[in-house]
Every structure is written in structure tokens, then in C-alpha cells.
mmCIF file of C-alpha atoms in Angstrom:
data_model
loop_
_atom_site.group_PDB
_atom_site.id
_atom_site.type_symbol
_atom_site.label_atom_id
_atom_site.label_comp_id
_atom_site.label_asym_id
_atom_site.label_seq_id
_atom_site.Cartn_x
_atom_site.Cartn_y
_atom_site.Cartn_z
ATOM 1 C CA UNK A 277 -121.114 -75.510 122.738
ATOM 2 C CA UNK A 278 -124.748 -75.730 121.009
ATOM 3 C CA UNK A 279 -126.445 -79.113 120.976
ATOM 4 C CA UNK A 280 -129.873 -80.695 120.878
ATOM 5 C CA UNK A 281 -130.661 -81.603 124.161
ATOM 6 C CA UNK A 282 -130.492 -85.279 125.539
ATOM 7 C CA UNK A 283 -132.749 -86.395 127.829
ATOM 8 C CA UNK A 284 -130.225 -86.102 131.020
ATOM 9 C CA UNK A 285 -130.766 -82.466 130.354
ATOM 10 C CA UNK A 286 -134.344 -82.210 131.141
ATOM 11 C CA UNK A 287 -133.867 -82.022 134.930
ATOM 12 C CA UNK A 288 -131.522 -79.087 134.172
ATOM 13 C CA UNK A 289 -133.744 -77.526 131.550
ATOM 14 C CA UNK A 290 -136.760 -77.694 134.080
ATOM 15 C CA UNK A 291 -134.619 -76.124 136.776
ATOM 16 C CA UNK A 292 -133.822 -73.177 134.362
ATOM 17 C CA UNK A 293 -136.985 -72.556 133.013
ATOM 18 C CA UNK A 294 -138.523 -72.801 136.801
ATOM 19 C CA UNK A 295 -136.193 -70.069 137.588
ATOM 20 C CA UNK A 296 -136.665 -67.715 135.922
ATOM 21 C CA UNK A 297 -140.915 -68.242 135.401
ATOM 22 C CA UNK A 298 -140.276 -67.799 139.567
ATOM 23 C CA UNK A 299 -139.024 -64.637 138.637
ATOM 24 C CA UNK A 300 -141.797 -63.535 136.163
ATOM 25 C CA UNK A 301 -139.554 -63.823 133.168
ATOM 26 C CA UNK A 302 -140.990 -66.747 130.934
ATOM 27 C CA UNK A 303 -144.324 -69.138 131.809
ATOM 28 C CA UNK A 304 -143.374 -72.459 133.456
ATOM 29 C CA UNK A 305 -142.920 -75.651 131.349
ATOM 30 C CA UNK A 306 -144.210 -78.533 133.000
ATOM 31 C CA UNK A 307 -141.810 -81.203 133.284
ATOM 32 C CA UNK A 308 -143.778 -83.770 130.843
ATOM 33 C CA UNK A 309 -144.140 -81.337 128.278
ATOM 34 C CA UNK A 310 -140.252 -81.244 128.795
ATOM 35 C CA UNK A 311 -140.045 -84.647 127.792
ATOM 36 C CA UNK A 312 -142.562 -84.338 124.633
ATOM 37 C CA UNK A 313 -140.907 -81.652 123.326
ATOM 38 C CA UNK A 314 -137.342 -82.308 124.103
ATOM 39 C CA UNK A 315 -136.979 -83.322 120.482
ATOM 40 C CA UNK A 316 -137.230 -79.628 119.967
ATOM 41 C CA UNK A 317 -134.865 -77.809 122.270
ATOM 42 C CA UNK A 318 -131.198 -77.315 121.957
ATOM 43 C CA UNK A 319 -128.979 -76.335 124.964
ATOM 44 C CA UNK A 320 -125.833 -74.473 125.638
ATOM 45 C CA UNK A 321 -123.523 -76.373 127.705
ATOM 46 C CA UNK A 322 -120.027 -75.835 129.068
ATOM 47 C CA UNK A 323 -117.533 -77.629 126.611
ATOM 48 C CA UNK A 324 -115.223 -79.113 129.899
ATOM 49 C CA UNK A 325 -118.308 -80.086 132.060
ATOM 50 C CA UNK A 326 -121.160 -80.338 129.907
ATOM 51 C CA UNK A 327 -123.256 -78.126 132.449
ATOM 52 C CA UNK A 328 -126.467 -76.666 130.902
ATOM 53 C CA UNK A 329 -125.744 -72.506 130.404
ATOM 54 C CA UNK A 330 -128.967 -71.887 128.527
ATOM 55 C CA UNK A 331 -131.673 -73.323 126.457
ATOM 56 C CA UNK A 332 -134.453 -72.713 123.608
ATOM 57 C CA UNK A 333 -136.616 -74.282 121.538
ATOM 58 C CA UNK A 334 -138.182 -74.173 118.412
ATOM 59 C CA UNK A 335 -141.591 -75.955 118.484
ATOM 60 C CA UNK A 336 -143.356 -76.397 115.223
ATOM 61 C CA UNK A 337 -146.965 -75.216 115.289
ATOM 62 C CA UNK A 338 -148.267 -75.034 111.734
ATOM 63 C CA UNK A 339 -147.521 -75.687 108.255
ATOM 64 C CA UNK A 340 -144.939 -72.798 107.933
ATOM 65 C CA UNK A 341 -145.528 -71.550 110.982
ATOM 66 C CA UNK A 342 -142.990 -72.277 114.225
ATOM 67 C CA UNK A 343 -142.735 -70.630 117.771
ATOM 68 C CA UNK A 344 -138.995 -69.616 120.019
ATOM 69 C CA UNK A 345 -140.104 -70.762 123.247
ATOM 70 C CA UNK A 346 -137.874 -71.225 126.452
ATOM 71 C CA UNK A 347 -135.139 -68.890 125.749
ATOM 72 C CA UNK A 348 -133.005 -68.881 129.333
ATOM 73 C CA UNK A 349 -129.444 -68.448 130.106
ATOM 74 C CA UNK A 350 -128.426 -69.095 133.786
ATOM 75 C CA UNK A 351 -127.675 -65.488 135.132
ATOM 76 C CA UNK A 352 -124.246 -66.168 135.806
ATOM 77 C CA UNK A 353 -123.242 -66.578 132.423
ATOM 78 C CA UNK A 354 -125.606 -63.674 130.677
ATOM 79 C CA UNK A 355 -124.430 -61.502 128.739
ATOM 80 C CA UNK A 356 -121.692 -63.856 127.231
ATOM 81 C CA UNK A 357 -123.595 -64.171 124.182
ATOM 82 C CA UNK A 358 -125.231 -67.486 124.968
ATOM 83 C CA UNK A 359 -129.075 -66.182 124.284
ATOM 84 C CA UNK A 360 -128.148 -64.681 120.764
ATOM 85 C CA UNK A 361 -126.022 -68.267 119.491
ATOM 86 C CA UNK A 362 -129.275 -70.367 120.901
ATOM 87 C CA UNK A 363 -131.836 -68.095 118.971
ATOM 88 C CA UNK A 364 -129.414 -68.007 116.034
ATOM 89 C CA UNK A 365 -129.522 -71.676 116.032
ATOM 90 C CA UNK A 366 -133.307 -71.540 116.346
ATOM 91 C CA UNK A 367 -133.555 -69.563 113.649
ATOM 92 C CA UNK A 368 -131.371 -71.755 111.036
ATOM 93 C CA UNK A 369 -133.427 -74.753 112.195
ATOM 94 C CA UNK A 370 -136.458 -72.888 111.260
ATOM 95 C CA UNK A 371 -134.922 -72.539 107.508
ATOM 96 C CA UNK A 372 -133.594 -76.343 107.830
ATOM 97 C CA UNK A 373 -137.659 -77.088 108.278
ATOM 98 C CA UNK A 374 -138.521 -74.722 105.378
ATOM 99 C CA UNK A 375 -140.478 -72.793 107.804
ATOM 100 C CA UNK A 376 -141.567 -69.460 106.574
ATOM 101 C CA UNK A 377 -142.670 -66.990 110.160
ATOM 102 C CA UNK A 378 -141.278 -68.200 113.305
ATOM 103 C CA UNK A 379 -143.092 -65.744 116.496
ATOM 104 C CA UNK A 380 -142.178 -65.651 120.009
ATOM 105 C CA UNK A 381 -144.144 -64.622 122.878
ATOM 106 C CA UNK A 382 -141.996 -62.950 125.198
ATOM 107 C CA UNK A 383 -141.891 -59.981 128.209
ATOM 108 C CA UNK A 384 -138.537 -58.604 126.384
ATOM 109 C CA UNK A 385 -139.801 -57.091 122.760
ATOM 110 C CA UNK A 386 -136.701 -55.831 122.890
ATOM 111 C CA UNK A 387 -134.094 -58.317 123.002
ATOM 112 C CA UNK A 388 -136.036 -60.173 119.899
ATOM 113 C CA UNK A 389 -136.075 -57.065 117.741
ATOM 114 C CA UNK A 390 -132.484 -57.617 117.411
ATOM 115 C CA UNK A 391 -133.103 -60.656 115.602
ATOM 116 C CA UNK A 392 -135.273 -59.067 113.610
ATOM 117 C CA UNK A 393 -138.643 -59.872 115.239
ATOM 118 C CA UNK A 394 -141.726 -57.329 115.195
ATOM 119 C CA UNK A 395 -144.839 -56.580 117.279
ATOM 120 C CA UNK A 396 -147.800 -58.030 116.070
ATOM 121 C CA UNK A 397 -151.097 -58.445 117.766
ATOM 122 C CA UNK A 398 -151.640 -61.866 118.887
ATOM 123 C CA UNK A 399 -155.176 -62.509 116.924
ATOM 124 C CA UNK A 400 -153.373 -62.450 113.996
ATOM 125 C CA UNK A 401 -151.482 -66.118 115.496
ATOM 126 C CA UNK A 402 -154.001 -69.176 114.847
ATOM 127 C CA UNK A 403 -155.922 -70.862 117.010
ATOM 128 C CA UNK A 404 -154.089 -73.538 117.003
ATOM 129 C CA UNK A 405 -151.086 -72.328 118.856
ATOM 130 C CA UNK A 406 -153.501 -71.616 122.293
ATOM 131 C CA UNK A 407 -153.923 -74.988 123.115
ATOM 132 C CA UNK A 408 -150.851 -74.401 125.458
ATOM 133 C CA UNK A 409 -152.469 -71.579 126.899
ATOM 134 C CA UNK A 410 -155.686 -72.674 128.185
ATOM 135 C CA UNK A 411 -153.248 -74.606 131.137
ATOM 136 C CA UNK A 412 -151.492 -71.384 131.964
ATOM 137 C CA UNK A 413 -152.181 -69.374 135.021
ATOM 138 C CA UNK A 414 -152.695 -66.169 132.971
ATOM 139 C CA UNK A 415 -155.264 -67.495 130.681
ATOM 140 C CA UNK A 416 -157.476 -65.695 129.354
ATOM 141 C CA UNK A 417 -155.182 -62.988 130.611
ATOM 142 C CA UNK A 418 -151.820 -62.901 128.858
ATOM 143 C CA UNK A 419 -149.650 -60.021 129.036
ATOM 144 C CA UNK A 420 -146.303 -61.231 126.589
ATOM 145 C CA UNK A 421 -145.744 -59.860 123.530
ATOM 146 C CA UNK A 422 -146.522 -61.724 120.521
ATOM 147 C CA UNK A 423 -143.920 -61.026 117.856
ATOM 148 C CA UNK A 424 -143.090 -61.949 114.451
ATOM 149 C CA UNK A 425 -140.454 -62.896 111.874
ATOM 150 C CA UNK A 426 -140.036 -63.655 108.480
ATOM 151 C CA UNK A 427 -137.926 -66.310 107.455
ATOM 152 C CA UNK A 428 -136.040 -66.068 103.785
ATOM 153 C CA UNK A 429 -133.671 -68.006 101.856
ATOM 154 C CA UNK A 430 -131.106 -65.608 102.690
ATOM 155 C CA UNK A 431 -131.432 -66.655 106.125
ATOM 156 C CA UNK A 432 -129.728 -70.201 105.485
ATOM 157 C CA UNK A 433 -126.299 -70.334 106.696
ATOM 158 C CA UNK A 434 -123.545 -70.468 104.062
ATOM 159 C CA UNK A 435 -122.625 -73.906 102.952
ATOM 160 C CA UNK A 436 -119.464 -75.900 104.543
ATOM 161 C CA UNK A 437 -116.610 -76.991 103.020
ATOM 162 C CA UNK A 438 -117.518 -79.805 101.014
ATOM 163 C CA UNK A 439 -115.754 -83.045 101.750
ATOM 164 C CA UNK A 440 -114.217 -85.718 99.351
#
């Protein structure tokens, strides 16, 4: 099941994302930013255990402007579909928020073209959005992919039932 992630799930969330930037896949979070910004993530976890499968968040960067960060599925549950329902989820939260482009910078173009995302170059992000840059180990040096997406209003999810 999705949820927004509580602050047990931190430690897990860490562990994840420490994996897998171990393995050159995503840039490491540090674990204080983890607790900042854990207002902003929401986490897959097993519906009997409540084990963290997979994370992502969507940080707001800008008026109108918000970023997919942390997208990471533990490896023995990819390819279950876990990825695509947290970006999905991303995504409707950045039409809950009214947001209008929502980029990603990742080392798998691929995967996020499926969503609908496209390569842009990453001058034409603002400023603004580097400040979490100038602590990483690649700066000046990066070598993700910055990619965009437009958000519409056909993008909203369908209404639910509505109750008495």
C-alpha cells in the first residue's frame, strides 16, 4: 500500500536510498535532510508487515515548479510495479498542489519517459533548485539527466464516490 511516510520510516528510507547511491543509481540523501523533507515522501510498504518496498518524493521547489526525487524500490520486489504506483502518486500530488512542471534528475531517461517526462537541458531549471547540489560529490560535475513534465488538469484523478 501507498502512504506518506512516518517518521519510523526514515531509518528504512535512508537504508534504501544508501543502497542504491552505493550502487551509482541515485545521489545520497543525508539522513537530516530525511527528516526535513519527510513531509514530502510517500512509501510503499507491505500491507501484512508494513516493511518499506520503495519510496519517492515530491519536493516543492518553486511557485509551480516541483522535483521527483528518491525514486527506489528494494530489488527484490522490482518489477512488481511499485516504482510506477509511487511516481503515479507523485504525480497526482503535484496536481493536488496546483503545480504546473514537475522535473526529475535521474541516470534512467528512460524509465521517466514513460510517464511522460522529456529531456531538457538543465540551465533551463532555476537557480534555485542547486542549492542541493553545491553539497554533492559531483558538483560542479553532474552527469543525471534533467527532465521535464507538464502537468494539466487532465492529469487529476477522477473524483470518488461521493458520500452522504
Amino acid at each position: 500500500m501507498i502512504r506518506k511516510a512516518k517518521l519510523t520510516d526514515i531509518k528504512p528510507i535512508y537504508d534504501l536510498l544508501s543502497d542504491f547511491a552505493d550502487r551509482g543509481h541515485l545521489l545520497a540523501r543525508p539522513l537530516s535532510l530525511l527528516y526535513d523533507d519527510i513531509r514530502s515522501f510517500w512509501v510503499y510498504a507491505d500491507d501484512v508487515t508494513d516493511r518499506l518496498l520503495g519510496c519517492c518524493a515530491l519536493q516543492i521547489c518553486w511557485e509551480e515548479l516541483a522535483e521527483i526525487r528518491s525514486l527506489a524500490v528494494v530489488p527484490d520486489h522490482q518489477g512488481n510495479h511499485i516504482g510506477q504506483k509511487l511516481v503515479e502518486t507523485a504525480l497526482t500530488d503535484a496536481v493536488v498542489f496546483n503545480v504546473k512542471k514537475v522535473f526529475t534528475l535521474t541516470y534512467i531517461p528512460s524509465y521517466f519517459e514513460r510517464f511522460g517526462f522529456f529531456t531538457i537541458d538543465k540551465t533551463e531549471l532555476p537557480l534555485k533548485i542547486w542549492s542541493d547540489c553545491i553539497t554533492c560529490v559531483k558538483f560542479p560535475d553532474c552527469d543525471e539527466t534533467a527532465m521535464l513534465r507538464h502537468i494539466r488538469a487532465e492529469d487529476a484523478p477522477a473524483p470518488g464516490p461521493e458520500k452522504e
